[in-house]
JSON list of C-alpha atoms in Angstrom, two decimals:
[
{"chain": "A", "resi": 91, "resn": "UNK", "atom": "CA", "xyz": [146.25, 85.63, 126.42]},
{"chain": "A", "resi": 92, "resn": "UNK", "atom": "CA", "xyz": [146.01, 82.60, 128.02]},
{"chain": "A", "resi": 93, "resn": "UNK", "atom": "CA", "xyz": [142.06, 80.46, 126.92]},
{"chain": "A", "resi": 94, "resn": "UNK", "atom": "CA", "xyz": [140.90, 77.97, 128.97]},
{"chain": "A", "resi": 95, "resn": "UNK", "atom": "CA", "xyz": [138.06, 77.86, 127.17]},
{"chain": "A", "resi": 96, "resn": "UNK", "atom": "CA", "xyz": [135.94, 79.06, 124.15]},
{"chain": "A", "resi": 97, "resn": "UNK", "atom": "CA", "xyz": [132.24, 80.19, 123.50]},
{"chain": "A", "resi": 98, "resn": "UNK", "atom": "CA", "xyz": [129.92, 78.64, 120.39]},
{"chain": "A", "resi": 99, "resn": "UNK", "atom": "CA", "xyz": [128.00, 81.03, 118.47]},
{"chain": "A", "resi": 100, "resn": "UNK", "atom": "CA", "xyz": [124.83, 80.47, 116.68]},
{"chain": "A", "resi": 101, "resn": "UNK", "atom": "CA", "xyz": [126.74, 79.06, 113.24]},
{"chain": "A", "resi": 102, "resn": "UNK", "atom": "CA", "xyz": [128.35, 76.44, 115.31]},
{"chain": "A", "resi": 103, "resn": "UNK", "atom": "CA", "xyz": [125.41, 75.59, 116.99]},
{"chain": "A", "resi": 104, "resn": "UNK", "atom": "CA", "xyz": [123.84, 75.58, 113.59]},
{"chain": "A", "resi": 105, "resn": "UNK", "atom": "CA", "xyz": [126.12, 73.49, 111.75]},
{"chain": "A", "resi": 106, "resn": "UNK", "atom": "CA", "xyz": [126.58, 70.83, 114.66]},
{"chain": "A", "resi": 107, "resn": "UNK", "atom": "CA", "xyz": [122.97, 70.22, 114.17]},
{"chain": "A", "resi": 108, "resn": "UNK", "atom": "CA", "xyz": [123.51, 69.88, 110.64]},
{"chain": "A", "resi": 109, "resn": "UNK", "atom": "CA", "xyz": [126.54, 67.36, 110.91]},
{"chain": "A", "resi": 110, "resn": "UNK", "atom": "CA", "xyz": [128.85, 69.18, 109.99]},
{"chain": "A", "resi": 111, "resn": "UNK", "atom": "CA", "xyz": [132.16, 66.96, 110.01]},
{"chain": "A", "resi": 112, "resn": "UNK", "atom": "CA", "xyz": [134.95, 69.88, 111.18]},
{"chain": "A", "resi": 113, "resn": "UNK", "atom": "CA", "xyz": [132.38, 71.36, 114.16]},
{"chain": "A", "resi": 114, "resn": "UNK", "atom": "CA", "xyz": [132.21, 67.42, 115.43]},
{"chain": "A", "resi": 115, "resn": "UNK", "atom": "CA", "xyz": [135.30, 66.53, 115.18]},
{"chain": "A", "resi": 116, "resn": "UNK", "atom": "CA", "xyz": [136.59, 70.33, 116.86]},
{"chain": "A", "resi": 117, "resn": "UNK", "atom": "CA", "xyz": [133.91, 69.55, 119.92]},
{"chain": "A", "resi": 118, "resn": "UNK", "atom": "CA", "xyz": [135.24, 65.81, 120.53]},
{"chain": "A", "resi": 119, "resn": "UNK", "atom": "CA", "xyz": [138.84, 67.77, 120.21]},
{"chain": "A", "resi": 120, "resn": "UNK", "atom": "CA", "xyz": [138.27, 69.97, 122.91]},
{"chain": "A", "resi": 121, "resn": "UNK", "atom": "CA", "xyz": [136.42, 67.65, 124.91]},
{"chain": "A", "resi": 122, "resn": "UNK", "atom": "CA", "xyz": [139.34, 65.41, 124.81]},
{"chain": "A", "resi": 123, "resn": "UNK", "atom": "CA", "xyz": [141.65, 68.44, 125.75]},
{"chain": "A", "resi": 124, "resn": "UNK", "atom": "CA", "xyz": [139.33, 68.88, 128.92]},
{"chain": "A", "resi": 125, "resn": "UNK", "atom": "CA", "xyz": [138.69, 72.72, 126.92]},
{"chain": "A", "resi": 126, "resn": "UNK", "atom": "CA", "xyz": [135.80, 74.37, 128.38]},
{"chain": "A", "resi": 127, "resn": "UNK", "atom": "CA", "xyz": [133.19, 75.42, 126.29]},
{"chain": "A", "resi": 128, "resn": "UNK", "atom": "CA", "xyz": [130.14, 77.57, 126.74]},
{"chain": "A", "resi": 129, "resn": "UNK", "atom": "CA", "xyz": [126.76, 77.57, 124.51]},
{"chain": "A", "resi": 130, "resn": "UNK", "atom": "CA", "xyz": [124.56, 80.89, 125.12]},
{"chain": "A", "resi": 131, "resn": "UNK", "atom": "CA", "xyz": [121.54, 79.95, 126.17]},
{"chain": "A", "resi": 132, "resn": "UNK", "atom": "CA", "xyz": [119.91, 82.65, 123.44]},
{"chain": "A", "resi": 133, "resn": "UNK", "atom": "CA", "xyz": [122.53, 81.60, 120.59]},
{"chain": "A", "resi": 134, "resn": "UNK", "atom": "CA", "xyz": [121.44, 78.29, 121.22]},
{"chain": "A", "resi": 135, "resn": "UNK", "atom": "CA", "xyz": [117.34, 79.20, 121.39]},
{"chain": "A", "resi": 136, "resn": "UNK", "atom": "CA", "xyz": [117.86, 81.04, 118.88]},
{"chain": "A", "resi": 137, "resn": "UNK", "atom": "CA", "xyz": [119.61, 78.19, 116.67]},
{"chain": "A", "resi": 138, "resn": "UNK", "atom": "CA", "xyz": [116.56, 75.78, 117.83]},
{"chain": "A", "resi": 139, "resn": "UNK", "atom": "CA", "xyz": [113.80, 77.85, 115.90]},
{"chain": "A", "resi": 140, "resn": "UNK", "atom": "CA", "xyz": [115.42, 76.69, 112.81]},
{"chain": "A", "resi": 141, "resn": "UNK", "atom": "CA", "xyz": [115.90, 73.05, 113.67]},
{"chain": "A", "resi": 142, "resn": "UNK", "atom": "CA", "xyz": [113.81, 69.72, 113.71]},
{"chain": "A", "resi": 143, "resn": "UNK", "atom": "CA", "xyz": [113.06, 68.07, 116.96]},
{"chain": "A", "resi": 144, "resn": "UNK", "atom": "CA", "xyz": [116.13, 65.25, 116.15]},
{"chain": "A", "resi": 145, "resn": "UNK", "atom": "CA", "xyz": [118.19, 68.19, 115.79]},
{"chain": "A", "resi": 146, "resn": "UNK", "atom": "CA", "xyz": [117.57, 69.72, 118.57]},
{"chain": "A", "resi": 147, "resn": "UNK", "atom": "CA", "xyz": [117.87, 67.09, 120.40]},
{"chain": "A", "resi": 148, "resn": "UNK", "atom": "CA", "xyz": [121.47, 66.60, 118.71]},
{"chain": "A", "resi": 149, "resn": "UNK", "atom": "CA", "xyz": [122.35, 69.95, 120.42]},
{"chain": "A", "resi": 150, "resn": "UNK", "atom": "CA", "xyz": [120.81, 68.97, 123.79]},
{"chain": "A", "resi": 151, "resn": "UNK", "atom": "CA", "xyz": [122.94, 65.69, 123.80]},
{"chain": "A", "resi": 152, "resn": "UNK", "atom": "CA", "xyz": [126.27, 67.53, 122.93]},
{"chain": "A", "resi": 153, "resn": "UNK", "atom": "CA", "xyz": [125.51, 69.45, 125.86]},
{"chain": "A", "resi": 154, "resn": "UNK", "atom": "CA", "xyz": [124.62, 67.24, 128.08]},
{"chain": "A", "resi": 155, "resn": "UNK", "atom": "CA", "xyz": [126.93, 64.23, 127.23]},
{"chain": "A", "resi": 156, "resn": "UNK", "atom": "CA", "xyz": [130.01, 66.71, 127.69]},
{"chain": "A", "resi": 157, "resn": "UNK", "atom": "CA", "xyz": [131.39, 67.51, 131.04]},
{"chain": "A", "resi": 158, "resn": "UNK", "atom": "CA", "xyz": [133.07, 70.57, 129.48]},
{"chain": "A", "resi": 159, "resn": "UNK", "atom": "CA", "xyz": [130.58, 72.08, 127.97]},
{"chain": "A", "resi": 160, "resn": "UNK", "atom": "CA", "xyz": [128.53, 73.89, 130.17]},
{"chain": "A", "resi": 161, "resn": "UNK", "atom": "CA", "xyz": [124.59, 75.82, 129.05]},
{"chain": "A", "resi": 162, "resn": "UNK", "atom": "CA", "xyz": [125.35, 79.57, 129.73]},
{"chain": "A", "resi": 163, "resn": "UNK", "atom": "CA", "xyz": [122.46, 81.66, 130.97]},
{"chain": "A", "resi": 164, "resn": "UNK", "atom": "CA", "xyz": [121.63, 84.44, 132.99]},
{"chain": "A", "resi": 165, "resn": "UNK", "atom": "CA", "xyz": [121.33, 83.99, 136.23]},
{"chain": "A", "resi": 166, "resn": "UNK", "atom": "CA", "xyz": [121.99, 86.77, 138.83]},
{"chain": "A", "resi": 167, "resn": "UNK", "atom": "CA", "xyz": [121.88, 90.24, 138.57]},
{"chain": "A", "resi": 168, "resn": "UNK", "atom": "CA", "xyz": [125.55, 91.21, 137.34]},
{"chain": "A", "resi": 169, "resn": "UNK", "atom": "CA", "xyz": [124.98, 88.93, 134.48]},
{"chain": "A", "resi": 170, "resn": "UNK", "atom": "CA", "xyz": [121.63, 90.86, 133.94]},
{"chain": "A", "resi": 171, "resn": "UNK", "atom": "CA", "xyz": [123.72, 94.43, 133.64]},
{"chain": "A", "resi": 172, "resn": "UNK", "atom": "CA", "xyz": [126.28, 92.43, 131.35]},
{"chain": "A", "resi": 173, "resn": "UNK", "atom": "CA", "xyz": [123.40, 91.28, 129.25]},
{"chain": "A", "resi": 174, "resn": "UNK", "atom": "CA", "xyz": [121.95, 94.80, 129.28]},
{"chain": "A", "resi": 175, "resn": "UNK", "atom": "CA", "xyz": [125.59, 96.69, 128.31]},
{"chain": "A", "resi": 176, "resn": "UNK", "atom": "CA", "xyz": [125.37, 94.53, 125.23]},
{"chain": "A", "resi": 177, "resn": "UNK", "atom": "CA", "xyz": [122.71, 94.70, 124.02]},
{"chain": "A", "resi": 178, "resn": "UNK", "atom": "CA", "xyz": [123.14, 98.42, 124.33]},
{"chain": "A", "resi": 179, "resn": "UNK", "atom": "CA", "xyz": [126.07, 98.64, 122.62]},
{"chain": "A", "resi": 180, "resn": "UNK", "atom": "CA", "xyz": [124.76, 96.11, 119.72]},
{"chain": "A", "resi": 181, "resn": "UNK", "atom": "CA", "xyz": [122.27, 98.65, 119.35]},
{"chain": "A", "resi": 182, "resn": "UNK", "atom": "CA", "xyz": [119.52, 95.44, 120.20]},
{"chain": "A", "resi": 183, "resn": "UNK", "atom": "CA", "xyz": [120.70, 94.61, 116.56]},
{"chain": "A", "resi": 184, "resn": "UNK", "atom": "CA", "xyz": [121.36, 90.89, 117.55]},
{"chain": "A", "resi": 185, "resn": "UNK", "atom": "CA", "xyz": [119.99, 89.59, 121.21]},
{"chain": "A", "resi": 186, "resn": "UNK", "atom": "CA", "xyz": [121.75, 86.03, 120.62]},
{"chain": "A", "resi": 187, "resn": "UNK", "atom": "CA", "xyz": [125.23, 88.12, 119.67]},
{"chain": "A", "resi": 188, "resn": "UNK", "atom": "CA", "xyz": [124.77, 90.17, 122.43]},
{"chain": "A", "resi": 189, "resn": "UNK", "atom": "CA", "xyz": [124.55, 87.38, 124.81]},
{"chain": "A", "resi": 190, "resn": "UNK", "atom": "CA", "xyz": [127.66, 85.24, 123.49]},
{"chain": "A", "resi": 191, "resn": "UNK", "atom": "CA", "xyz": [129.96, 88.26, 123.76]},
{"chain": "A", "resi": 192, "resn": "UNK", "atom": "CA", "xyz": [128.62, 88.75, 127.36]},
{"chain": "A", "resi": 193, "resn": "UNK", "atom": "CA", "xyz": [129.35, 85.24, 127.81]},
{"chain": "A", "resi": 194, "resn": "UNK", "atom": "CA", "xyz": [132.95, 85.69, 126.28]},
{"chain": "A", "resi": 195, "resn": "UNK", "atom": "CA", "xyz": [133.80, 88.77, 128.08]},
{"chain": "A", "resi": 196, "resn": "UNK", "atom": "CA", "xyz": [132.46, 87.12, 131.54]},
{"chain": "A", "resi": 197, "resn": "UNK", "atom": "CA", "xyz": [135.04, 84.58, 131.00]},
{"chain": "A", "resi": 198, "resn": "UNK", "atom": "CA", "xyz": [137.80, 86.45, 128.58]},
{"chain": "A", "resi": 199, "resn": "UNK", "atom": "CA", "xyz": [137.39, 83.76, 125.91]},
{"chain": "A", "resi": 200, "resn": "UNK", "atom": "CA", "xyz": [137.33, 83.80, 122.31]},
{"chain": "A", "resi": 201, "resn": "UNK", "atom": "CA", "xyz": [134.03, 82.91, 120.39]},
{"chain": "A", "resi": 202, "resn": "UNK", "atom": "CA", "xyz": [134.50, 80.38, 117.86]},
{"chain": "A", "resi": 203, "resn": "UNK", "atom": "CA", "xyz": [132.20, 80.82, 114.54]},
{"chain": "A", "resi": 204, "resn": "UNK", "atom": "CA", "xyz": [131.96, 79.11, 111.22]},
{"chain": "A", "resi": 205, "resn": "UNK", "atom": "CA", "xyz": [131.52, 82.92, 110.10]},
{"chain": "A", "resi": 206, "resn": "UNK", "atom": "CA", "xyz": [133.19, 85.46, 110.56]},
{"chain": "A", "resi": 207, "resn": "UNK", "atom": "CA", "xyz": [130.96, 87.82, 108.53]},
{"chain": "A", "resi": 208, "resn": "UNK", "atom": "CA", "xyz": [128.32, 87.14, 110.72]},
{"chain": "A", "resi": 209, "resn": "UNK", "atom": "CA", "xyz": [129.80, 89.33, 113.30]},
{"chain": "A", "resi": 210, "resn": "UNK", "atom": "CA", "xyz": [130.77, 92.07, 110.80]},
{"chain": "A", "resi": 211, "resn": "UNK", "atom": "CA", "xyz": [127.59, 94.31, 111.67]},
{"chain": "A", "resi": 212, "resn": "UNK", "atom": "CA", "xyz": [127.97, 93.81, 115.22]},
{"chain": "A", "resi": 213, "resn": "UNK", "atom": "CA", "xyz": [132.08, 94.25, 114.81]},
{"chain": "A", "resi": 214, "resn": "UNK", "atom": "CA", "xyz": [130.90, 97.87, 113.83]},
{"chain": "A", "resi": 215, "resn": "UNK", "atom": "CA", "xyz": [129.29, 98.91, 116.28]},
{"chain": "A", "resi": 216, "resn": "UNK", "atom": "CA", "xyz": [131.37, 97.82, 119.24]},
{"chain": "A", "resi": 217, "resn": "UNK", "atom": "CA", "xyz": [133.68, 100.24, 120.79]},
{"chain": "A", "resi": 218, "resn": "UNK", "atom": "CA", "xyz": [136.26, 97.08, 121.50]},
{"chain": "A", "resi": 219, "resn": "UNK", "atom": "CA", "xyz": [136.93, 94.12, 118.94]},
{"chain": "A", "resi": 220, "resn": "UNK", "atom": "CA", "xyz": [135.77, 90.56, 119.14]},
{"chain": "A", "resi": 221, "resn": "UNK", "atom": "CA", "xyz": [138.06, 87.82, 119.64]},
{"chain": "A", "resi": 222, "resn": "UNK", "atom": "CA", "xyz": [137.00, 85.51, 116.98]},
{"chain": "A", "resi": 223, "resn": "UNK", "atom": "CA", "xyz": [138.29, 81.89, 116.09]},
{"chain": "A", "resi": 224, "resn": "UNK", "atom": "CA", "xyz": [136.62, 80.94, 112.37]},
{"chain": "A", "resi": 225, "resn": "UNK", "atom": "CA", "xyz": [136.52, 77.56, 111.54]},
{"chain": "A", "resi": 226, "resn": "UNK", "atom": "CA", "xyz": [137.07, 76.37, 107.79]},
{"chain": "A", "resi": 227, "resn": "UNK", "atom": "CA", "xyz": [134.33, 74.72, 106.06]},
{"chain": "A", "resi": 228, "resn": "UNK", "atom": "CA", "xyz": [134.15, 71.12, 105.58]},
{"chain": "A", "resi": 229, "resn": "UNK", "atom": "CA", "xyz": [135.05, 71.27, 101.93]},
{"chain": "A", "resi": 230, "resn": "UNK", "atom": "CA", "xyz": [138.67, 70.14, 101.03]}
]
């Protein structure tokens, strides 16, 4: 499979706004590649009720200083159904989950996550798997 681009979940979001070294350095990366990216609009709401106002406005700058990464919502009615499908089949465990694998299946591109046991509940109740990319930790 062919990416042309890649989706952030919540921990990336997270640990961006936490200046995290490796998720800087990966975001200039594929901003310098010209790599799409997509931020859920609930992963990154979500992400926000945990943050200061400097770090959230970290986030909003990452987004909007970068011509490849794009906010993804929901915005017309197919996207609603998508939305809908998975939160069905996350059994409404995880709204902001839901949303980033809608996002990744609407585009067919792997989620990247700092971790990959976040997903494990979710992983379990999918019929399908999730293309995951984990990124190490910032430790040597």
């Amino acid at each position: 499979m062919t990416h042309t681009g890649y989706v952030l979940d919540d921990t990336v979001l997270h640990a961006y706004a936490h200046d995290s070294l490796t998720t800087i350095s990966l975001i200039a990366h594929l901003a310098d590649r010209g790599m799409r990216v997509a931020v859920p609009a609930l992963a990154l709401a979500t992400t926000k009720a945990s943050l200061n106002e400097q770090q959230r406005e970290g986030l909003d700058g990452m987004i909007d200083n970068n011509a490849v990464i794009a906010l993804a919502g929901v915005t017309n009615l197919a996207e609603t159904n998508e939305l809908a499908d998975m939160f069905a089949a996350t059994e409404h465990l995880d709204p902001a989950a839901a949303h980033t694998i809608a996002v990744a299946r609407c585009f067919d591109w792997e989620i990247i996550t700092h971790d990959r046991k976040r997903w494990q509940t979710i992983e379990q109740v999918l019929p399908w798997p999730i293309e995951l990319v984990e990124l190490s930790d910032d430790a040597p």
